[in-house]
Coordinates of C-alpha atoms in Angstrom, one line a residue:
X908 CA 162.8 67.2 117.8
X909 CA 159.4 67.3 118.7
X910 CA 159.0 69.8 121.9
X911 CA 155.7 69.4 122.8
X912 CA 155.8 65.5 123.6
X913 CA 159.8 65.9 124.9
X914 CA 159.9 66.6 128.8
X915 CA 162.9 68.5 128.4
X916 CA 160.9 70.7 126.0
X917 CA 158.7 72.1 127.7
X918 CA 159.4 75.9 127.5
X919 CA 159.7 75.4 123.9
X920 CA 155.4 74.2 124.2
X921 CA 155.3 77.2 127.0
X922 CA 156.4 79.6 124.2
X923 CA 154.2 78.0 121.3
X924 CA 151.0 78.5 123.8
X925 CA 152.5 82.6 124.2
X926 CA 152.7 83.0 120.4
X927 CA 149.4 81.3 119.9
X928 CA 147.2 83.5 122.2
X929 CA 149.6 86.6 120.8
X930 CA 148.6 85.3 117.2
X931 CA 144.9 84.4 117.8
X932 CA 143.6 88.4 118.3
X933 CA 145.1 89.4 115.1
X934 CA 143.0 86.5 112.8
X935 CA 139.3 88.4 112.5
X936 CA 136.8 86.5 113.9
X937 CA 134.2 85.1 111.0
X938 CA 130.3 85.4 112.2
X939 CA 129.2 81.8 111.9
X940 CA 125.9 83.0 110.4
X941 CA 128.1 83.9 107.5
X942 CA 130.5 80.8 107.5
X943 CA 127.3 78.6 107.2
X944 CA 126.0 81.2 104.7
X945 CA 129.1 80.8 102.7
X946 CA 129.2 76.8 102.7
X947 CA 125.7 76.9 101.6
X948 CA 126.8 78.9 98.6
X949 CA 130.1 76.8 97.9
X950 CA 127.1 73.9 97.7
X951 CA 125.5 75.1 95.7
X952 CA 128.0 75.9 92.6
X953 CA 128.8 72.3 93.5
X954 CA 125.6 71.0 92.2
X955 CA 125.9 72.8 88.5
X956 CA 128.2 70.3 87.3
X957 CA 125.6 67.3 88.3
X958 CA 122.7 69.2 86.6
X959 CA 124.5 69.7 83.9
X960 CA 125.9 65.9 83.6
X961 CA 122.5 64.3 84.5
X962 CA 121.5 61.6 82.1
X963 CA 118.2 62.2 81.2
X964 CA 116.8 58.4 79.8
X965 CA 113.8 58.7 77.6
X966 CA 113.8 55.2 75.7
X967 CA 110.8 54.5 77.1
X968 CA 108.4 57.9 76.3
X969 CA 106.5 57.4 73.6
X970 CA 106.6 59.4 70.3
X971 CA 104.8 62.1 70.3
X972 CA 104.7 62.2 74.4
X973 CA 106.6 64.2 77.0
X974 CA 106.3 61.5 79.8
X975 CA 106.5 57.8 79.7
X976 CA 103.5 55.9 81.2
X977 CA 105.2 54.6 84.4
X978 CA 104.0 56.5 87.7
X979 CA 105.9 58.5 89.8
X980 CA 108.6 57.0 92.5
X981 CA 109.1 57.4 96.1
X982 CA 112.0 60.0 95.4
X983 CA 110.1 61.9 92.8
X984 CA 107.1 62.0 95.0
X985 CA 109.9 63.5 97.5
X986 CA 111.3 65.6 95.5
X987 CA 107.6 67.5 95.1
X988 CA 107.0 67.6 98.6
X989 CA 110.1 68.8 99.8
X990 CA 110.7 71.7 97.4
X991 CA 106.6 72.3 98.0
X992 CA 107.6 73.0 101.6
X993 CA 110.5 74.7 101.0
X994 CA 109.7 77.3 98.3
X995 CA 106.5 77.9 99.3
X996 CA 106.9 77.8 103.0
X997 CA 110.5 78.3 104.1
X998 CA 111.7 80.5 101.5
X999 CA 108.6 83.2 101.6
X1000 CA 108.7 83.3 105.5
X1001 CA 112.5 84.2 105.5
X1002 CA 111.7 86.9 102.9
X1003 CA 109.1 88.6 105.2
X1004 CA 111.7 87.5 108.4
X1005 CA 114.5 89.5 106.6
X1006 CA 112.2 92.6 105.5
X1007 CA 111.4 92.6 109.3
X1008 CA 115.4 92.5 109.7
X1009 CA 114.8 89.3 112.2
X1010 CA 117.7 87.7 113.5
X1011 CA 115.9 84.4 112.4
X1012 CA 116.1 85.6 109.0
X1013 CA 120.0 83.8 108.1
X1014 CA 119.8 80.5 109.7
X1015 CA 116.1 79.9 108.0
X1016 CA 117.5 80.8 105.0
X1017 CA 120.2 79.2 104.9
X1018 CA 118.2 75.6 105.8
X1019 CA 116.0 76.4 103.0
X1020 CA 118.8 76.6 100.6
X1021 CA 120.3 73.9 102.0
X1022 CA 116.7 71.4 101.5
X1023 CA 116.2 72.8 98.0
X1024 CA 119.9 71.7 97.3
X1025 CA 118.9 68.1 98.7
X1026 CA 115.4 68.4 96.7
X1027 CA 117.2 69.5 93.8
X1028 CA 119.7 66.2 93.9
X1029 CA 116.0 64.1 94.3
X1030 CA 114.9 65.4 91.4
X1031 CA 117.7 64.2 89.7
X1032 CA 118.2 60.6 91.0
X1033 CA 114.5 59.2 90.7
X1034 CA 113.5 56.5 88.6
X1035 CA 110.2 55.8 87.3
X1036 CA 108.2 58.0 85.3
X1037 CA 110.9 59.7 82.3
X1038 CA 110.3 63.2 81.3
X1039 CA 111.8 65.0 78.1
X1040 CA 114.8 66.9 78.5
X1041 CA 113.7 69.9 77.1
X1042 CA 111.0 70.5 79.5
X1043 CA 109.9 74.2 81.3
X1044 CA 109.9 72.8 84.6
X1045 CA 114.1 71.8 84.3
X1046 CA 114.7 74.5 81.9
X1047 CA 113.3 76.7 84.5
X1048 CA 115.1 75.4 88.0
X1049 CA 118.3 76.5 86.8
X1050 CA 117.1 80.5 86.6
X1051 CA 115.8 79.8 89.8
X1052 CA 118.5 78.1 91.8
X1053 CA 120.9 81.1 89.6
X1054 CA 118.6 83.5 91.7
X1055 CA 119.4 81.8 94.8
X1056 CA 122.4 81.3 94.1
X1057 CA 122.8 84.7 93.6
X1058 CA 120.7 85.7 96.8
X1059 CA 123.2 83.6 99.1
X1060 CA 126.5 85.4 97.8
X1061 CA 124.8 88.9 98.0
X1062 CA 123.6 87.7 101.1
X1063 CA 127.2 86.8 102.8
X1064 CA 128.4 90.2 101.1
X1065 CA 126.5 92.2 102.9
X1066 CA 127.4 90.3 106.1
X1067 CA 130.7 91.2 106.1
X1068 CA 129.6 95.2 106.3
X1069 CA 132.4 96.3 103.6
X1070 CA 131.6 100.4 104.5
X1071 CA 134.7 101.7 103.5
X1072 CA 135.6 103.4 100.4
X1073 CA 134.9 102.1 97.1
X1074 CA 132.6 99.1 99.2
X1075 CA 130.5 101.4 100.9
X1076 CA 129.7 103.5 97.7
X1077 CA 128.4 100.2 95.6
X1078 CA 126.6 98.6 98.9
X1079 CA 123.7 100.3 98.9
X1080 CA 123.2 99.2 95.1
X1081 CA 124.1 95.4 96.3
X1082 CA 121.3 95.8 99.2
X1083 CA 119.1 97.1 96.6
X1084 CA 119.6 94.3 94.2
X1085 CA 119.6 91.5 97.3
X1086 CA 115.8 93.2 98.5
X1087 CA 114.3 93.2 94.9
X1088 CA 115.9 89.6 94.1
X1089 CA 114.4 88.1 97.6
X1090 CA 110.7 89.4 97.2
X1091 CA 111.1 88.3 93.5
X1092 CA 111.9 84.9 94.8
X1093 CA 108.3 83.5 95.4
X1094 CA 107.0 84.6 92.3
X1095 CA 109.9 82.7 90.5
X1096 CA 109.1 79.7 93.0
X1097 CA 105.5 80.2 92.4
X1098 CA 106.2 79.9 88.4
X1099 CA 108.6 76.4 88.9
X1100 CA 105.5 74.9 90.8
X1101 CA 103.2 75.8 88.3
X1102 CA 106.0 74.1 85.2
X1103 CA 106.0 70.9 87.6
X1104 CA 102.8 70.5 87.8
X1105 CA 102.5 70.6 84.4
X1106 CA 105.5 68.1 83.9
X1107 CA 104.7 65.7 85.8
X1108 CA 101.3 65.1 83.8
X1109 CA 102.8 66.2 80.6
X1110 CA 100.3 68.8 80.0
X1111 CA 99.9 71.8 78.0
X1112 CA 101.3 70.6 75.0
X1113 CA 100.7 71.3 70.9
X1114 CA 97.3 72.7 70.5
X1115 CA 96.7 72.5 74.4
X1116 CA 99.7 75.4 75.2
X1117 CA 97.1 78.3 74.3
X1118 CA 94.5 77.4 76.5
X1119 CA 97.4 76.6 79.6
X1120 CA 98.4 80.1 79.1
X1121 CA 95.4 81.7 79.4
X1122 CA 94.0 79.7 82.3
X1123 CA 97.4 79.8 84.5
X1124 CA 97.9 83.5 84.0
X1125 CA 94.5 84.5 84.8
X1126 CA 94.4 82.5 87.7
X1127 CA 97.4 83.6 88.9
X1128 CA 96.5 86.8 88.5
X1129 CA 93.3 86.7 90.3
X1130 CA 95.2 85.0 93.3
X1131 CA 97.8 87.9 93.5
X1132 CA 95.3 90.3 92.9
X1133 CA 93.5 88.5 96.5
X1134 CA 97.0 88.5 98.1
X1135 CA 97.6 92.5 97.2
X1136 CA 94.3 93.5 98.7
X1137 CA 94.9 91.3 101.8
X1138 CA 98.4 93.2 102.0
X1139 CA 96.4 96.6 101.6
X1140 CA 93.9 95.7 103.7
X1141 CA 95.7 94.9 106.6
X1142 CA 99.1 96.9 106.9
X1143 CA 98.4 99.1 103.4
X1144 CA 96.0 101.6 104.3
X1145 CA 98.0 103.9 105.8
X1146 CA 99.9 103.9 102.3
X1147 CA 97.6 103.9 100.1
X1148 CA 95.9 107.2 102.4
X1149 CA 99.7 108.7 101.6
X1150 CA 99.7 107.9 97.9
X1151 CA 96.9 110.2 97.2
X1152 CA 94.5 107.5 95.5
X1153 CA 92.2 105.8 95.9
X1154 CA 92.4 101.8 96.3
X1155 CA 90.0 101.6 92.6
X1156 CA 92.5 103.7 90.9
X1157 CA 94.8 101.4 90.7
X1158 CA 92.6 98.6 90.1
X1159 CA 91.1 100.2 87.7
X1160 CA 94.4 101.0 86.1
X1161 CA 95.5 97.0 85.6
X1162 CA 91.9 96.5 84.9
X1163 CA 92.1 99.1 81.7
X1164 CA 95.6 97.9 80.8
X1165 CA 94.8 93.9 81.0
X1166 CA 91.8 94.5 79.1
X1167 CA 93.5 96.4 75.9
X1168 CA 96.2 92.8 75.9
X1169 CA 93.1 90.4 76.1
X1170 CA 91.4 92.5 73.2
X1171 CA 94.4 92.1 70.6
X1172 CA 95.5 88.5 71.9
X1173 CA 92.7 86.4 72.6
X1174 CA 91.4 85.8 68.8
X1175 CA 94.5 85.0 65.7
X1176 CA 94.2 87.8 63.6
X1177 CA 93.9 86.7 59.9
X1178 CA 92.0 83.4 60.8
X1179 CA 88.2 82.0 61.1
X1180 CA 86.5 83.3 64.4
X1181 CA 85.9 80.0 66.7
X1182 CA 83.6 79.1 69.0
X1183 CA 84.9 81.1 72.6
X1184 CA 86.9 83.7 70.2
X1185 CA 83.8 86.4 70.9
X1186 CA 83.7 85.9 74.6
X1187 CA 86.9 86.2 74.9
X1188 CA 87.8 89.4 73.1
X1189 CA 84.1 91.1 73.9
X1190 CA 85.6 90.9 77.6
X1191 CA 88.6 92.3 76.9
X1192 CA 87.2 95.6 75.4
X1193 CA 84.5 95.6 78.4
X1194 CA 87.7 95.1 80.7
X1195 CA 89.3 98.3 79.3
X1196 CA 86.4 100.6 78.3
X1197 CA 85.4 99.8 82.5
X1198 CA 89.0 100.5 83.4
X1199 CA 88.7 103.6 81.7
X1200 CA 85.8 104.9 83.9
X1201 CA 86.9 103.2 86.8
X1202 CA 89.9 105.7 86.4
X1203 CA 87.8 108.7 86.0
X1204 CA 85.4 107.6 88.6
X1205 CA 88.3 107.8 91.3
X1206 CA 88.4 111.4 92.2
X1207 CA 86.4 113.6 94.2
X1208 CA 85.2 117.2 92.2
X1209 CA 87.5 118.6 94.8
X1210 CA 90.3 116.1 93.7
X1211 CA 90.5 114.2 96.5
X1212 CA 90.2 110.0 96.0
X1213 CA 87.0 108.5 95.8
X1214 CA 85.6 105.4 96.1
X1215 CA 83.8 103.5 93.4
X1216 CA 81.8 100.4 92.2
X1217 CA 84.3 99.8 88.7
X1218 CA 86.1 97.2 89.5
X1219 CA 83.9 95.5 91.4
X1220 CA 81.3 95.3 88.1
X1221 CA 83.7 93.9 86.0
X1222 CA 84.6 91.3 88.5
X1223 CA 80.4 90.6 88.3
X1224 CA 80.3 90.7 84.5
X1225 CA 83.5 88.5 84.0
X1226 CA 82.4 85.8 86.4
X1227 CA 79.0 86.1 84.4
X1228 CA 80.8 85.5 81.5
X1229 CA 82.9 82.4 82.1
X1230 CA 80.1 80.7 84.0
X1231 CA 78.3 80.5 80.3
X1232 CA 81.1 79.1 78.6
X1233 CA 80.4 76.3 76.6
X1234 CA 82.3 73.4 78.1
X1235 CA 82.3 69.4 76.2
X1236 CA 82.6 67.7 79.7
X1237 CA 79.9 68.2 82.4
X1238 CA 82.6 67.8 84.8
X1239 CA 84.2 70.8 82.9
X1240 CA 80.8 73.0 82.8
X1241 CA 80.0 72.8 86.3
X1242 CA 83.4 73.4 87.4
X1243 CA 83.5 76.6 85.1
X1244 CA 79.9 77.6 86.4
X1245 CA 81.4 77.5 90.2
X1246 CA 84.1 79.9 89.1
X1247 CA 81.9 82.2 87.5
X1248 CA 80.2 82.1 90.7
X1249 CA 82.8 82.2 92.9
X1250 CA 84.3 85.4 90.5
X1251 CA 80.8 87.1 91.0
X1252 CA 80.6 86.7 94.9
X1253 CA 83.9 88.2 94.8
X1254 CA 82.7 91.5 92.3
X1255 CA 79.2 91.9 94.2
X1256 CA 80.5 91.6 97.6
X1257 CA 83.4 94.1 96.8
X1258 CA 80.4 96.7 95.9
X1259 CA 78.6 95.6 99.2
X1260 CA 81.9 96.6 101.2
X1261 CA 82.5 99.5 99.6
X1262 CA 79.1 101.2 99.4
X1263 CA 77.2 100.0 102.3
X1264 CA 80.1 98.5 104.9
X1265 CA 82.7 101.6 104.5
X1266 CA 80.2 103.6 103.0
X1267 CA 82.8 105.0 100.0
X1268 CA 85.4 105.6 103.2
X1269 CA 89.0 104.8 102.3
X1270 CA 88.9 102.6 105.8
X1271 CA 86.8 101.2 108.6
X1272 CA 89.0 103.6 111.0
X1273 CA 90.8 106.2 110.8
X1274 CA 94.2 104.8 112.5
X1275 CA 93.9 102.4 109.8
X1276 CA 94.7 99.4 112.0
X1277 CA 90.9 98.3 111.7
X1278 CA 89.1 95.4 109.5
X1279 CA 85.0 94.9 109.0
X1280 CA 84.8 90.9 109.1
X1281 CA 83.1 91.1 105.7
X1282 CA 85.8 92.6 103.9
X1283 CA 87.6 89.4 103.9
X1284 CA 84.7 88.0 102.0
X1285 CA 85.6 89.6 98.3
X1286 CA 89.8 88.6 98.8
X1287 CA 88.6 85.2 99.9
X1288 CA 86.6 84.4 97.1
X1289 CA 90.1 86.2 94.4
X1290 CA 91.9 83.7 96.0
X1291 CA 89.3 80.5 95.1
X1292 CA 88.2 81.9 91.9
X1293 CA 92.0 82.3 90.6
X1294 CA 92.6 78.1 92.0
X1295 CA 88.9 77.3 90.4
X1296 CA 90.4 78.7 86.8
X1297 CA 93.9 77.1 87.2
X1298 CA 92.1 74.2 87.9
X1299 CA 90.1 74.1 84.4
X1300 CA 92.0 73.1 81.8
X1301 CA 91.0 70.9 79.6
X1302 CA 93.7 68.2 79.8
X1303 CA 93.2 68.7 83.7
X1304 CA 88.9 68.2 83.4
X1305 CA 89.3 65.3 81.2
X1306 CA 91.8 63.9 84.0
X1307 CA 89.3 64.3 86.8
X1308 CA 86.5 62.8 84.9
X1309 CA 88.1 59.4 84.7
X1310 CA 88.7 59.4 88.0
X1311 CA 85.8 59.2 88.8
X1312 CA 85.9 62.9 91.5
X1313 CA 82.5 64.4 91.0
X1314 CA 82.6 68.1 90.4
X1315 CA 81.5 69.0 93.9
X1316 CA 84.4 67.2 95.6
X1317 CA 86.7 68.5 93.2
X1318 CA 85.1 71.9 93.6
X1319 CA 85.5 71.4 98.1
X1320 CA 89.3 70.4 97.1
X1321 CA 90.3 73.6 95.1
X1322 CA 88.5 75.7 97.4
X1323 CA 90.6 74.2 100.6
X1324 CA 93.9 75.0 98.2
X1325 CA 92.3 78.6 98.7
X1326 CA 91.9 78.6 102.5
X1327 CA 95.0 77.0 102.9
X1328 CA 97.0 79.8 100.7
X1329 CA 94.8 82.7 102.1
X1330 CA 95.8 81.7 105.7
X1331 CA 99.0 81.4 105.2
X1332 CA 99.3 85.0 103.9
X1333 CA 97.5 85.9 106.8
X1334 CA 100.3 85.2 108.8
X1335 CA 102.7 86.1 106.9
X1336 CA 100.9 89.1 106.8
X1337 CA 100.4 89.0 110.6
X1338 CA 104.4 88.2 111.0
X1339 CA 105.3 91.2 109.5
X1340 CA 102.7 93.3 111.0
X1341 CA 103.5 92.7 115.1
X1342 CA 107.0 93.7 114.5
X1343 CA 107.0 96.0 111.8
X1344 CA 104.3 97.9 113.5
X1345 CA 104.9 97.3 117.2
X1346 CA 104.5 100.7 117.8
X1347 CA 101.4 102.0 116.5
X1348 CA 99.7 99.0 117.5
X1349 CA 101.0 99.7 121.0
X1350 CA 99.5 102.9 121.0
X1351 CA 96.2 101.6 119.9
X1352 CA 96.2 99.3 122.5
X1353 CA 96.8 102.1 124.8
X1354 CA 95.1 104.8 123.5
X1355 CA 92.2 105.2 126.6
X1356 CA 94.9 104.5 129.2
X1357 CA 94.8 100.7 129.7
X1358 CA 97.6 98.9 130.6
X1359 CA 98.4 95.0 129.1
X1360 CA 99.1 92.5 132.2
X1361 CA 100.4 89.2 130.4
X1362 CA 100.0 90.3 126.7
X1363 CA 95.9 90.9 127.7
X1364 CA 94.5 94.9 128.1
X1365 CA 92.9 95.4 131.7
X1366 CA 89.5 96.2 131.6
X1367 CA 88.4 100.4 131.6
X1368 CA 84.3 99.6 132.2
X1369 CA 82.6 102.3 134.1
X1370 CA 81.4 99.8 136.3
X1371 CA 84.6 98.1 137.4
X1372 CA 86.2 100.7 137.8
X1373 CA 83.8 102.2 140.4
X1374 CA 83.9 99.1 142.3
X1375 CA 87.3 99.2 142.7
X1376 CA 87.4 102.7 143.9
X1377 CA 84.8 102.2 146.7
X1378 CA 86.4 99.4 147.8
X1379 CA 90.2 101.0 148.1
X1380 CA 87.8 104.0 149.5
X1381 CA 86.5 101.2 152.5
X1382 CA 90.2 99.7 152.8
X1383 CA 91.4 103.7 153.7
X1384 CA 88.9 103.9 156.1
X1385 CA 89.2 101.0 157.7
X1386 CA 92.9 100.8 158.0
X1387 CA 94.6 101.4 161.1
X1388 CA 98.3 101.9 161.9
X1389 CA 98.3 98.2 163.0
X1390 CA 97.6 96.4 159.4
X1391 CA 99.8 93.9 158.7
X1392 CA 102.8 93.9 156.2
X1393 CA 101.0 92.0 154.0
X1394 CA 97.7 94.2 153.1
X1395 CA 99.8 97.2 153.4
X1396 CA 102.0 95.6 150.4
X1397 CA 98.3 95.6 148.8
X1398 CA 97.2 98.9 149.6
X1399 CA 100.8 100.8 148.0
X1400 CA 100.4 98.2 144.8
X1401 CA 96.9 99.7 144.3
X1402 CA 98.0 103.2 144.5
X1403 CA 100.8 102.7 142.3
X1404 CA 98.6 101.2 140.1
X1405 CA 96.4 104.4 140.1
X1406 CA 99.6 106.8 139.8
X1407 CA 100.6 105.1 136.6
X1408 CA 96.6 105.5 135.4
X1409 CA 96.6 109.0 136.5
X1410 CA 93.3 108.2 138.6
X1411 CA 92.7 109.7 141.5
X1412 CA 90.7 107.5 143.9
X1413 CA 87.7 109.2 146.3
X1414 CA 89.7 109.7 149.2
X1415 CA 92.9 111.4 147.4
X1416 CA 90.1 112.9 145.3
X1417 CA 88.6 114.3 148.7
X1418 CA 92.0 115.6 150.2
X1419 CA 93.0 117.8 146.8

């Protein structure tokens, strides 16, 4: 008997309907930020099984090689681009959205995971060139897509705000874990471009991994050490007042610390001393014994932080150094010069911007809110000097050179891969900064009593503002008890205007 299509049934559909809107109050309601959330997890444990049961031909790599000689396909090429995009672009804005606790935060993250999914199925599916099973760059994507794996479910956990009992005592160490796994994220992502790079060209291989090391970390290094001063310099001054020290402390600190590795690792113990072997383990001792003093130098006789030149001359004496290394290609030596260059502009115009521009002050202001134009001069050139060295391999010069790229275009290339990277910190920078610190940049705005009129501060000159009270001074004189609506409207707007200023114009002035 079927009583919803049956005439003669129809209270039995009138009482379905009652027990259906009795029924439908009782089932919780799911946030659909946390369905979708939760299908892009289920996704993603789906793809494990085809990672793990992907076919990886290499008949036609020859011995010795990691790659065969055929180029890369249309889905390879991609498969770089889009997970380009999305872990360098997608996934590091939705970190700073979600420290910002943006309501944009889920849904971009959860298209993100959902494009690395469908970047992560390219990269499985291309023809072409053939790469080695074993190699970093796969090895490597399954920690990272287990990291966002495990982002998404801590993510959908927290969603549900469990509070109650046992749930509400382990949360806070699950929102603990989800913040440190997020802002770990682009490093990780930063890493797996770096491995595919070197995949793709089947680099950094045999005698060739020593040197790959030593250029990618260093670079690296100089390029976050660019993106933490950017960071302090723009939202971490007001930190870095609270922590007591000053900003060459702690450079001076990584300084000394890097320096006593490089020392002990740059030359095999127990073997002949080669060719860069002295450079490289000369400026290791230099890089600690300057850390050392850099230290010391970073108090005041009263104990208060202090300013000094430290890090700043090591930067000089390093980029001094490497511009001297011997290189076999001229393509090589000139590109080495221009990061020894580019590494000294960096150490001499941090001394310039702390001894002359700030004048050994922690800031430019005191708020903290402020920036000299030159001080983006020394982080610039961390960020181009770190791509110059990443850029300098040896695999990677001998590459360019039959090519037939000159040094200076290559040179103009890498340092366009700078700007690029330094403006997008800059707004990610600037993202964080206009909502995280809405308020103190409000009062900035506002500190002589201006008011903003369409997102733009009204003017407080001298001049102006006398004009303006002589002419509401003519309007009261002139007014009689005839004006018309209209100008009347005026004259109250104007004296609002003044109430909210706290002005008094010459004629109120004159009655008080």
């Amino acid at each position: 008997m079927t009583l919803g299509n049956n005439p003669a049934g129809g209270g039995g559909s009138s009482s379905s309907s009652s027990l259906r809107r009795h029924l439908i109050p009782l089932v919780p309601r799911v946030p659909s930020s946390i369905t979708a959330t939760a299908a892009t997890a289920v996704l993603a444990a789906a793809f494990i099984p085809m990672a793990s049961g992907h076919d990886h031909h290499e008949d036609q790599i020859p011995e010795g090689a990691t790659i065969s000689v055929e180029p890369l396909d249309t889905t390879l090429w991609l498969h770089i681009f889009l997970q380009t995009f999305v872990f360098g672009i997608l996934f590091p804005t939705g970190m700073v959205l979600g420290i910002i606790k943006s309501r944009w935060h889920v849904p971009l993250q959860v298209l993100a995971t959902a494009l690395a999914l469908l970047g992560y199925a390219l990269g499985h599916l291309h023809k072409g060139r053939q790469f080695v099973s074993n190699n970093v760059h796969a090895s490597f994507a399954n920690i990272l897509f287990l990291m966002m794996l495990a982002q998404v479910v801590l993510g959908v956990y927290l969603k549900l705000h469990l509070e109650k009992g046992f749930q509400g005592r382990i949360r806070p160490f699950f929102r603990l874990l989800h913040s440190i796994n997020g802002k770990a994220f682009p490093l990780a992502a930063w890493v797996q471009m770096v491995f595919g790079g070197i995949t793709a060209l089947g680099f950094c291989q045999g005698d060739h991994l020593g040197q790959c090391l030593a250029h990618f970390i260093m670079g690296s290094a100089f390029i976050a050490y660019g993106v933490l001063l950017t960071i302090v310099l723009l939202v971490g001054q007001l930190w870095l007042r609270r922590t007591g020290r000053s900003q060459e402390f702690f450079d001076s600190a990584v300084i000394a610390a890097w320096g006593c590795v490089n020392t002990f690792t740059e030359h095999r113990w127990g073997t002949a001393w080669v060719r860069n072997d002295w450079q490289h383990t000369t400026m290791g001792v230099i890089w600690w014994a300057a850390g050392l003093a850099g230290i010391w130098l970073s108090k005041n006789r009263d104990g208060t932080p202090k300013r000094n030149f430290i890090p700043g001359f090591v930067l000089l004496m390093t980029g001094w150094a490497m511009s001297a290394h011997p290189q076999e290609l001229m393509i090589s030596a000139m590109t080495h010069k221009m990061f020894g260059y580019s590494l000294m502009g960096a150490g001499l115009t941090r001394i310039i911007e702390i001894s002359f521009i700030l004048k050994d002050k922690p800031a430019v202001s005191d708020q903290g809110y402020e920036t000299h134009s030159f001080q983006y001069v020394p982080v610039f050139l961390l960020y181009a000097s770190g791509f110059l060295f990443m850029s300098a391999t040896e695999e990677q010069m001998a590459l360019v050179a039959g090519s037939g790229i000159d040094h200076v275009a290559y040179v103009l290339i890498i340092y366009s891969l700078a700007f690029i990277l330094f403006l997008f910190v800059n707004i990610l920078i600037h993202l964080y900064d206009r909502t995280a610190n809405a308020d103190s940049l409000n009062k900035t705005t506002h500190g002589n009593g201006a008011i903003r009129l369409n997102g733009r501060p009204t003017t407080t000159n001298p001049e102006s503002q006398q004009l303006r009270d002589a002419g509401e001074f003519e309007l009261e004189g002139l007014m009689s008890d005839d004006e018309d609506d209209e100008v009347a409207a005026r004259r109250n707007l104007l004296k609002n205007e003044r109430d909210e200023l706290g002005i008094a114009s010459p004629s109120t002035a004159a009655r008080r």
